[in-house]
Coordinates of C-alpha atoms and ligand atoms in Angstrom, one line a residue:
X378 CA -11.9 -20.4 -1.9
X379 CA -13.2 -18.5 1.0
X380 CA -15.9 -15.7 0.7
X381 CA -17.0 -13.0 3.0
X382 CA -20.7 -12.7 3.8
X383 CA -21.9 -9.1 4.9
X384 CA -25.4 -8.2 6.0
X385 CA -26.4 -4.6 6.5
X386 CA -27.1 -4.1 10.1
X387 CA -27.4 -0.5 10.8
X388 CA -25.1 1.7 12.8
X389 CA -21.6 0.7 13.9
X390 CA -20.2 1.4 17.3
X391 CA -16.9 0.7 19.1
X392 CA -13.2 0.7 18.5
X393 CA -11.0 -0.9 15.8
X394 CA -7.2 -1.3 16.3
X395 CA -5.2 -0.2 13.3
X396 CA -2.3 -2.6 12.3
X397 CA 1.2 -1.8 11.0
X398 CA 1.3 -0.5 7.4
X399 CA 1.6 -3.2 4.8
X400 CA 3.1 -1.1 2.0
X401 CA 5.6 0.4 4.5
X402 CA 6.6 -2.9 6.0
X403 CA 7.3 -4.4 2.6
X404 CA 9.8 -1.7 1.8
X405 CA 11.3 -1.9 5.3
X406 CA 11.8 -5.7 4.9
X407 CA 13.7 -5.0 1.6
X408 CA 16.1 -2.7 3.4
X409 CA 17.3 -5.6 5.5
X410 CA 19.3 -6.7 2.4
X411 CA 21.5 -3.6 2.8
X412 CA 23.3 -5.0 5.9
X413 CA 24.8 -8.1 7.3
X414 CA 23.4 -7.3 10.7
X415 CA 19.9 -8.0 11.9
X416 CA 17.1 -5.6 11.2
X417 CA 14.3 -6.0 13.8
X418 CA 10.8 -4.8 12.7
X419 CA 8.0 -4.4 15.2
X420 CA 4.3 -3.7 14.7
X421 CA 4.4 -6.0 11.6
X422 CA 1.0 -6.7 10.1
X423 CA 0.0 -10.3 9.7
X424 CA -0.8 -10.5 5.9
X425 CA -0.1 -12.8 3.1
X426 CA 1.8 -10.1 1.2
X427 CA 4.3 -10.0 4.1
X428 CA 4.7 -13.7 4.0
X429 CA 5.3 -13.6 0.2
X430 CA 8.1 -11.1 0.6
X431 CA 9.6 -13.0 3.4
X432 CA 9.8 -16.1 1.2
X433 CA 11.5 -14.0 -1.4
X434 CA 14.0 -12.6 1.0
X435 CA 14.7 -16.1 2.3
X436 CA 15.4 -17.3 -1.2
X437 CA 18.1 -14.5 -1.4
X438 CA 19.7 -15.8 1.8
X439 CA 18.0 -13.8 4.4
X440 CA 17.0 -15.5 7.7
X441 CA 13.7 -14.5 8.8
X442 CA 12.5 -15.1 12.3
X443 CA 9.2 -14.2 13.7
X444 CA 8.4 -13.5 17.4
X445 CA 5.3 -12.5 19.3
X446 CA 2.8 -14.1 16.9
X447 CA 4.4 -12.6 13.9
X448 CA 4.2 -9.0 15.2
X449 CA 8.0 -8.8 15.4
X450 CA 10.2 -9.9 12.5
X451 CA 14.0 -10.2 12.6
X452 CA 15.7 -10.3 9.2
X453 CA 19.3 -11.2 9.0
X454 CA 21.0 -11.0 5.5
X455 CA 24.4 -12.0 6.8
X456 CA 25.3 -13.3 3.4
X457 CA 23.5 -12.8 0.1
X458 CA 23.3 -16.3 -1.4
X459 CA 21.3 -15.4 -4.5
X460 CA 20.9 -12.1 -6.5
X461 CA 17.9 -13.2 -8.4
X462 CA 14.3 -12.3 -7.6
X463 CA 12.2 -14.9 -9.3
X464 CA 9.2 -14.1 -11.6
X465 CA 6.9 -16.4 -9.7
X466 CA 7.1 -14.1 -6.6
X467 CA 7.6 -10.8 -8.3
X468 CA 4.5 -11.1 -10.5
X469 CA 2.4 -11.9 -7.4
X470 CA 3.8 -9.0 -5.4
X471 CA 4.9 -5.9 -7.2
X472 CA 6.6 -4.5 -4.1
X473 CA 9.2 -7.3 -4.4
X474 CA 10.6 -5.3 -7.4
X475 CA 12.1 -3.1 -4.7
X476 CA 14.8 -5.6 -3.8
X477 CA 16.5 -4.2 -6.9
X478 CA 18.0 -1.2 -5.2
X479 CA 19.3 -2.9 -2.0
X480 CA 20.7 -5.9 -3.9
X481 CA 22.4 -3.8 -6.5
X482 CA 23.9 -1.4 -3.9
X483 CA 25.3 -4.3 -1.7
X484 CA 26.3 -6.8 -4.2
X485 CA 27.0 -4.8 -7.3
X486 CA 24.5 -7.0 -9.2
X487 CA 20.7 -7.8 -9.1
X488 CA 18.6 -9.9 -11.4
X489 CA 15.0 -9.0 -10.8
X490 CA 11.9 -10.2 -12.7
X491 CA 9.9 -7.5 -14.5
X492 CA 6.6 -7.5 -12.6
X493 CA 4.3 -7.7 -15.6
X494 CA 0.8 -6.3 -15.9
X495 CA -1.6 -5.8 -13.1
X496 CA -5.4 -5.6 -12.7
X497 CA -5.3 -1.8 -12.1
X498 CA -2.9 -0.7 -14.9
X499 CA 0.3 -1.2 -16.8
X500 CA 2.4 -0.1 -13.8
X501 CA 5.7 0.4 -15.6
X502 CA 9.1 0.2 -13.9
X503 CA 11.1 2.4 -16.3
X504 CA 11.7 5.1 -13.7
X505 CA 13.2 2.6 -11.3
X506 CA 15.6 1.5 -14.1
X507 CA 16.4 5.1 -15.0
X508 CA 17.3 5.8 -11.3
X509 CA 19.7 2.8 -11.2
X510 CA 21.3 3.8 -14.5
X511 CA 21.8 7.3 -13.1
X512 CA 23.5 5.8 -10.1
X513 CA 26.0 4.1 -12.5
X514 CA 24.4 0.7 -13.0
X515 CA 24.3 -1.0 -16.4
X516 CA 20.8 -2.4 -17.1
X517 CA 19.9 -5.1 -19.5
X518 CA 16.6 -6.7 -20.1
X519 CA 16.8 -10.4 -20.7
X520 CA 14.2 -13.1 -20.6
X521 CA 11.7 -10.9 -18.7
X522 CA 14.4 -10.1 -16.1
X523 CA 16.2 -6.8 -15.3
X524 CA 20.0 -7.5 -15.1
X525 CA 21.5 -4.6 -13.3
X526 CA 25.2 -4.6 -12.6
X527 CA 27.7 -2.1 -11.0
X528 CA 30.9 -4.1 -10.4
X529 CA 32.6 -0.9 -9.1
X530 CA 29.7 0.1 -6.9
X531 CA 27.1 2.8 -7.4
X532 CA 28.0 6.5 -7.3
X533 CA 26.0 9.5 -6.2
X534 CA 24.1 11.6 -8.8
X535 CA 21.1 13.7 -9.3
X536 CA 17.9 11.8 -10.0
X537 CA 15.0 13.9 -11.3
X538 CA 11.7 12.0 -11.7
X539 CA 9.3 13.4 -14.3
X540 CA 6.4 12.6 -12.0
X541 CA 6.0 11.1 -8.6
X542 CA 6.6 7.4 -8.2
X543 CA 6.6 5.9 -4.7
X544 CA 8.2 2.7 -5.7
X545 CA 11.0 4.3 -7.8
X546 CA 11.7 6.9 -5.2
X547 CA 12.1 4.1 -2.6
X548 CA 14.3 2.0 -4.9
X549 CA 16.6 5.0 -5.5
X550 CA 16.7 5.9 -1.9
X551 CA 17.8 2.5 -0.7
X552 CA 20.3 2.1 -3.5
X553 CA 21.8 5.6 -2.7
X554 CA 22.5 4.8 0.9
X555 CA 25.5 2.8 -0.2
X556 CA 26.5 4.7 -3.2
X557 CA 29.8 6.7 -3.2
X558 CA 29.1 10.4 -2.8
X559 CA 25.9 12.4 -2.7
X560 CA 22.6 11.6 -4.4
X561 CA 19.8 14.1 -4.8
X562 CA 16.4 12.8 -5.7
X563 CA 14.1 15.5 -7.1
X564 CA 10.3 15.2 -7.4
X565 CA 10.6 12.5 -4.8
X566 CA 7.5 10.8 -3.3
X567 CA 6.4 12.4 0.0
X568 CA 4.3 9.4 1.2
X569 CA 4.5 8.4 4.9
X570 CA 5.8 5.1 3.7
X571 CA 8.8 6.7 2.1
X572 CA 9.5 8.9 5.2
X573 CA 9.3 5.8 7.4
X574 CA 11.7 4.0 5.1
X575 CA 14.1 6.9 5.4
X576 CA 13.8 6.9 9.1
X577 CA 14.6 3.2 9.3
X578 CA 17.6 3.6 6.9
X579 CA 18.8 6.5 9.1
X580 CA 18.6 4.2 12.2
X581 CA 20.7 1.7 10.2
X582 CA 23.4 4.4 9.7
X583 CA 22.3 6.1 6.4
X584 CA 22.7 9.8 6.0
X585 CA 19.4 11.1 4.6
X586 CA 17.9 14.6 4.6
X587 CA 14.6 15.9 3.2
X588 CA 12.5 12.8 3.5
X589 CA 8.9 14.0 3.4
X590 CA 9.7 16.8 1.0
X591 CA 10.1 16.7 -2.8
X592 CA 13.9 16.7 -2.6
X593 CA 15.8 14.0 -0.7
X594 CA 19.5 14.1 -0.3
X595 CA 21.5 11.0 0.5
X596 CA 25.2 11.0 1.6
X597 CA 26.5 7.5 0.7
X598 CA 28.2 5.5 3.5
X599 CA 30.4 2.5 3.3
X600 CA 28.2 0.2 5.3
X601 CA 24.9 0.1 7.2
X602 CA 24.3 -1.8 10.4
X603 CA 21.5 -3.4 12.2
X604 CA 18.6 -1.5 13.8
X605 CA 15.1 -1.9 15.5
X606 CA 12.3 -0.1 13.9
X607 CA 8.6 0.1 14.5
X608 CA 6.3 0.1 11.4
X609 CA 4.0 3.1 11.2
X610 CA 0.2 2.5 11.3
X611 CA -1.5 1.6 8.1
X612 CA -3.1 4.8 6.7
X613 CA -5.1 2.8 4.1
X614 CA -6.5 0.4 6.7
X615 CA -7.3 3.5 8.7
X616 CA -9.0 5.3 5.8
X617 CA -10.9 2.1 4.9
X618 CA -12.3 1.8 8.5
X619 CA -13.0 5.5 8.7
X620 CA -15.4 5.1 5.8
X621 CA -17.2 2.2 7.6
X622 CA -19.2 4.3 10.0
X623 CA -19.6 6.9 7.4
X624 CA -21.4 4.5 5.2
X625 CA -23.3 2.5 7.8
X626 CA -23.8 5.2 10.4
X627 CA -22.6 5.3 14.0
X628 CA -19.4 6.2 15.8
X629 CA -16.1 4.3 15.7
X630 CA -12.7 5.0 17.1
X631 CA -9.7 3.9 15.0
X632 CA -7.2 3.2 17.7
X633 CA -3.6 3.9 16.8
X634 CA -4.6 5.7 13.6
X635 CA -2.9 9.0 12.7
X636 CA -5.1 11.7 11.3
X637 CA -2.1 13.5 9.7
X638 CA -1.7 10.5 7.4
X639 CA -5.2 10.7 6.0
X640 CA -5.9 14.5 6.0
X641 CA -7.1 14.5 2.4
X642 CA -9.7 11.9 3.1
X643 CA -10.7 13.5 6.4
X644 CA -11.3 16.9 4.6
X645 CA -13.5 15.1 2.0
X646 CA -15.4 13.2 4.7
X647 CA -16.1 16.4 6.6
X648 CA -17.2 18.2 3.4
X649 CA -19.7 15.2 3.0
X650 CA -21.1 15.8 6.4
X651 CA -19.2 13.2 8.5
X652 CA -17.5 14.2 11.8
X653 CA -13.8 13.4 12.0
X654 CA -11.7 14.1 15.1
X655 CA -8.5 13.3 16.6
X656 CA -8.6 11.5 20.0
X657 CA -5.7 10.8 22.4
X658 CA -5.5 7.2 21.1
X659 CA -6.3 7.7 17.4
X660 CA -9.1 9.0 15.2
X661 CA -12.9 9.1 15.8
X662 CA -15.5 9.2 13.0
X663 CA -19.1 9.8 13.6
X664 CA -22.1 10.0 11.3
X665 CA -25.4 11.2 12.7
X666 CA -28.8 10.0 11.4
X667 CA -28.6 12.2 8.3
X668 CA -27.0 10.7 5.2
X669 CA -23.8 12.1 3.6
X670 CA -23.6 14.7 0.8
X671 CA -21.9 14.0 -2.5
X672 CA -18.4 15.5 -2.9
X673 CA -15.8 15.3 -5.8
X674 CA -12.5 13.7 -5.4
X675 CA -9.3 13.5 -7.5
X676 CA -6.6 11.0 -6.5
X677 CA -3.0 12.4 -6.3
X678 CA 0.3 11.5 -4.7
X679 CA 0.6 12.3 -1.0
X680 CA -0.5 14.5 0.6
X681 CA -3.4 14.3 -2.0
X682 CA -6.2 11.9 -1.9
X683 CA -4.8 8.3 -2.0
X684 CA -5.6 6.2 -5.0
X685 CA -5.7 3.3 -2.5
X686 CA -8.9 4.9 -0.9
X687 CA -10.7 5.8 -4.2
X688 CA -12.7 2.5 -4.4
X689 CA -13.8 2.8 -0.7
X690 CA -14.8 6.4 -1.1
X691 CA -16.8 5.5 -4.3
X692 CA -18.8 3.0 -2.1
X693 CA -19.6 5.9 0.2
X694 CA -20.7 8.1 -2.5
X695 CA -23.1 5.5 -3.9
X696 CA -25.7 6.4 -1.2
X697 CA -24.8 10.1 -0.9
X698 CA -27.2 12.8 -1.7
X699 CA -26.4 14.3 -5.2
X700 CA -23.8 13.5 -7.7
X701 CA -20.1 13.1 -7.2
X702 CA -17.3 13.0 -9.7
X703 CA -14.3 10.8 -8.9
X704 CA -11.2 11.1 -10.9
X705 CA -8.4 8.6 -10.8
X706 CA -5.0 10.1 -11.9
X707 CA -2.6 7.5 -10.7
X708 CA -3.7 4.2 -12.4
X709 CA -5.5 4.0 -15.7
X710 CA -7.8 1.0 -14.9
X711 CA -8.8 1.5 -11.3
X712 CA -12.6 1.4 -11.5
X713 CA -13.1 -2.3 -11.6
X714 CA -15.3 -2.1 -8.5
X715 CA -17.8 0.2 -10.3
X716 CA -19.5 -2.6 -12.3
X717 CA -19.8 -4.7 -9.1
X718 CA -21.2 -1.7 -7.1
X719 CA -23.7 -1.3 -10.0
X720 CA -24.8 -4.9 -9.4
X721 CA -25.7 -3.7 -5.9
X722 CA -27.9 -1.0 -7.2
X723 CA -25.5 1.9 -7.6
X724 CA -25.7 4.4 -10.4
X725 CA -22.2 4.9 -11.7
X726 CA -21.0 6.0 -15.1
X727 CA -17.3 5.5 -16.0
X728 CA -15.6 7.5 -18.8
X729 CA -11.8 7.1 -19.0
X730 CA -10.4 8.1 -15.7
X731 CA -13.6 9.7 -14.4
X732 CA -16.4 8.0 -12.6
X733 CA -19.7 9.8 -12.0
X734 CA -21.7 8.5 -9.2
X735 CA -25.3 9.5 -8.6
X736 CA -26.4 8.7 -5.1
X737 CA -29.3 6.3 -4.7
X738 CA -31.4 5.9 -1.5
X739 CA -30.3 2.3 -0.8
X740 CA -28.0 -0.4 -2.1
X741 CA -29.0 -4.0 -2.3
X742 CA -27.0 -7.0 -1.4
X743 CA -25.6 -9.2 -4.2
X744 CA -22.9 -11.8 -4.9
X745 CA -19.9 -9.8 -6.1
X746 CA -16.2 -10.1 -6.6
X747 CA -13.3 -8.0 -7.3
X748 CA -9.9 -8.1 -8.9
X749 CA -7.8 -6.2 -6.4
X750 CA -7.5 -5.6 -2.9
X751 CA -9.0 -2.1 -2.5
X752 CA -11.9 -2.9 -4.9
X753 CA -12.6 -6.0 -2.8
X754 CA -12.8 -4.0 0.4
X755 CA -15.1 -1.3 -1.2
X756 CA -17.6 -4.1 -1.8
X757 CA -17.5 -5.0 1.9
X758 CA -18.1 -1.4 2.8
X759 CA -21.0 -1.3 0.4
X760 CA -22.5 -4.4 1.9
X761 CA -22.5 -2.8 5.3
X762 CA -24.9 -0.3 4.0
X763 CA -26.9 -2.5 1.7
X764 CA -30.2 -4.2 2.3
X765 CA -29.8 -7.9 2.4
X766 CA -26.8 -10.1 2.0
X767 CA -23.6 -9.4 0.0
X768 CA -21.3 -12.3 -0.7
X769 CA -17.8 -11.1 -1.7
X770 CA -15.7 -13.8 -3.3
X771 CA -12.0 -13.9 -4.1
X772 CA -11.2 -13.1 -0.5
X773 CA -7.5 -13.8 -1.1
X774 CA -7.2 -10.2 -2.3
X775 CA -8.5 -9.1 1.1
X776 CA -6.1 -11.3 3.0
X777 CA -3.2 -9.7 1.2
X778 CA -3.9 -6.4 2.8
X779 CA -6.4 -6.5 5.7
X780 CA -5.6 -8.2 8.9
X781 CA -8.7 -10.2 10.4
X782 CA -11.1 -7.8 8.6
X783 CA -14.1 -9.8 9.6
X784 CA -13.1 -9.8 13.3
X785 CA -12.3 -6.1 13.2
X786 CA -15.7 -5.2 11.7
X787 CA -17.7 -7.7 13.7
X788 CA -16.3 -6.1 16.9
X789 CA -18.1 -2.8 16.1
X790 CA -21.4 -4.5 15.3
X791 CA -21.2 -5.4 11.6
X792 CA -22.7 -8.8 10.5
X793 CA -19.9 -10.2 8.7
X794 CA -18.5 -13.7 8.5
X795 CA -16.0 -15.8 6.5
X796 CA -17.5 -18.6 4.5
X797 CA -15.0 -21.3 4.1
X798 CA -14.3 -23.2 0.9
X799 CA -16.5 -23.1 -2.1
Ligands
UD1_332 C1 1.3 3.3 -5.8 C2 0.7 4.6 -5.2 C3 0.9 4.3 -3.7 C4 0.2 3.1 -3.3 C5 0.6 1.9 -4.1 C6 -0.1 0.6 -3.9 C7 0.9 6.9 -5.7 C8 1.7 8.0 -6.3 N1 1.4 5.7 -5.6 O1 2.6 3.2 -5.5 O2 0.4 5.4 -2.9 O3 0.3 2.8 -2.0 O4 0.6 2.2 -5.4 O5 -1.3 0.6 -4.4 O6 -0.3 7.2 -5.4 N2 5.1 4.7 -13.1 C9 5.7 4.6 -14.3 N3 7.0 4.2 -14.4 C10 7.7 3.7 -13.2 C11 7.0 3.8 -12.0 C12 5.7 4.2 -12.0 O7 5.2 5.0 -15.4 O8 8.8 3.3 -13.3 C13 3.7 5.2 -13.1 C14 2.7 4.1 -12.5 O9 2.2 3.3 -13.6 C15 1.6 5.0 -11.9 C16 2.4 6.2 -11.3 O10 3.7 6.2 -12.0 O11 0.8 5.5 -12.9 C17 2.7 6.1 -9.8 O12 3.2 4.9 -9.6 P1 4.0 4.4 -8.3 O13 3.9 5.4 -7.2 O14 5.4 4.0 -8.7 O15 3.3 3.1 -7.8 P2 3.5 2.4 -6.5 O16 4.9 2.5 -6.0 O17 3.0 1.0 -6.8

């Protein structure tokens, strides 16, 4: 299995292009199941998670064509040939649970594996099922699979989520596009991913209002049609690379990044003493010779501080001046990176959902590994600021969500390379 070797090499300088958003693209791909006409997605990131979902969609009867080196994807679900999403794929990629809504809405039946546990928490899907039931589906759990049926089709309803779930909001939204009548989704997710999905569905003929607010209204239509849609930039990749010059020093422009998608992170970085500004082409981050100050962070649904940036921010706080308190409110087990950062010399104390980080003057390189995507990348960031070599193993996590990470960071002066095999 490949590893990534990082050596602290001082300040970074240059530009990094930001790719299309993985989490958004996965949901957009699922929307292709709603129509028998082709959905063309552009600005598609080249990541293994995207390949995994493409394989699942193909197994359901979708033709998947890729053009321009994989940046353009044409999905044609002329006919659904299978309504069953297999455990083997869903357990690897939780976002694939979101074929439930589209399959059910179009076919009146969906059999989707329960995703099972995950490194960062239990990650239940009860809200997804509640939403489908509200829309008139009958749900049965059998052999680890959700069997959802609605032979007469779905019907509009009011769905009120007790707390914000991005995945459940998006499953409800896609299903409601083909339901009879009006659906109102309350306490809906406001994530840019959800807004982009709504935009794509609207381009396919759906009638949606309120995306980006806590209440989304969907007027069901009889059928959706094909469309061409550009995937928004990846705000988590953007946030990750914003932290790179903050931790290593220097000045980097994130080309194609949108500051409005990471405003909570930007505010915390500024509070820590890092300069963040908008440029005509993206976002610029600059840290002068001085270090950063410790600041506290609590993760929250958008527009709050993203849980997907908590690990990277913790890496930054490891060498900050003072003590920071990082609270994780979305997932119950999302500090797996802390013990690895401690191996690099960090001073971190974890109690339940709160990590207290006491800044140290310097981290030291070490062999480390992580159990999820964002934890893995936090170790690479830490390696950029550490003395000596850091070898991050289990790189397959990184390849799920970061396109050519070693090339992108090398281009701004980092000493980082992929070590094959082992
Ligand atoms: C979450 C993040 C999203 C991130 C993604 C990938 C939030 C609110 N969501 O989305 O920003 O991009 O992970 O890492 O930050 N839950 C239930 N029952 C359900 C569904 C969810 O109890 O049926 C719980 C989850 O366990 C979690 C919380 O609700 O504690 C939010 O989960 P949700 O937003 O659904 O997760 P993802 O869609 O994976």
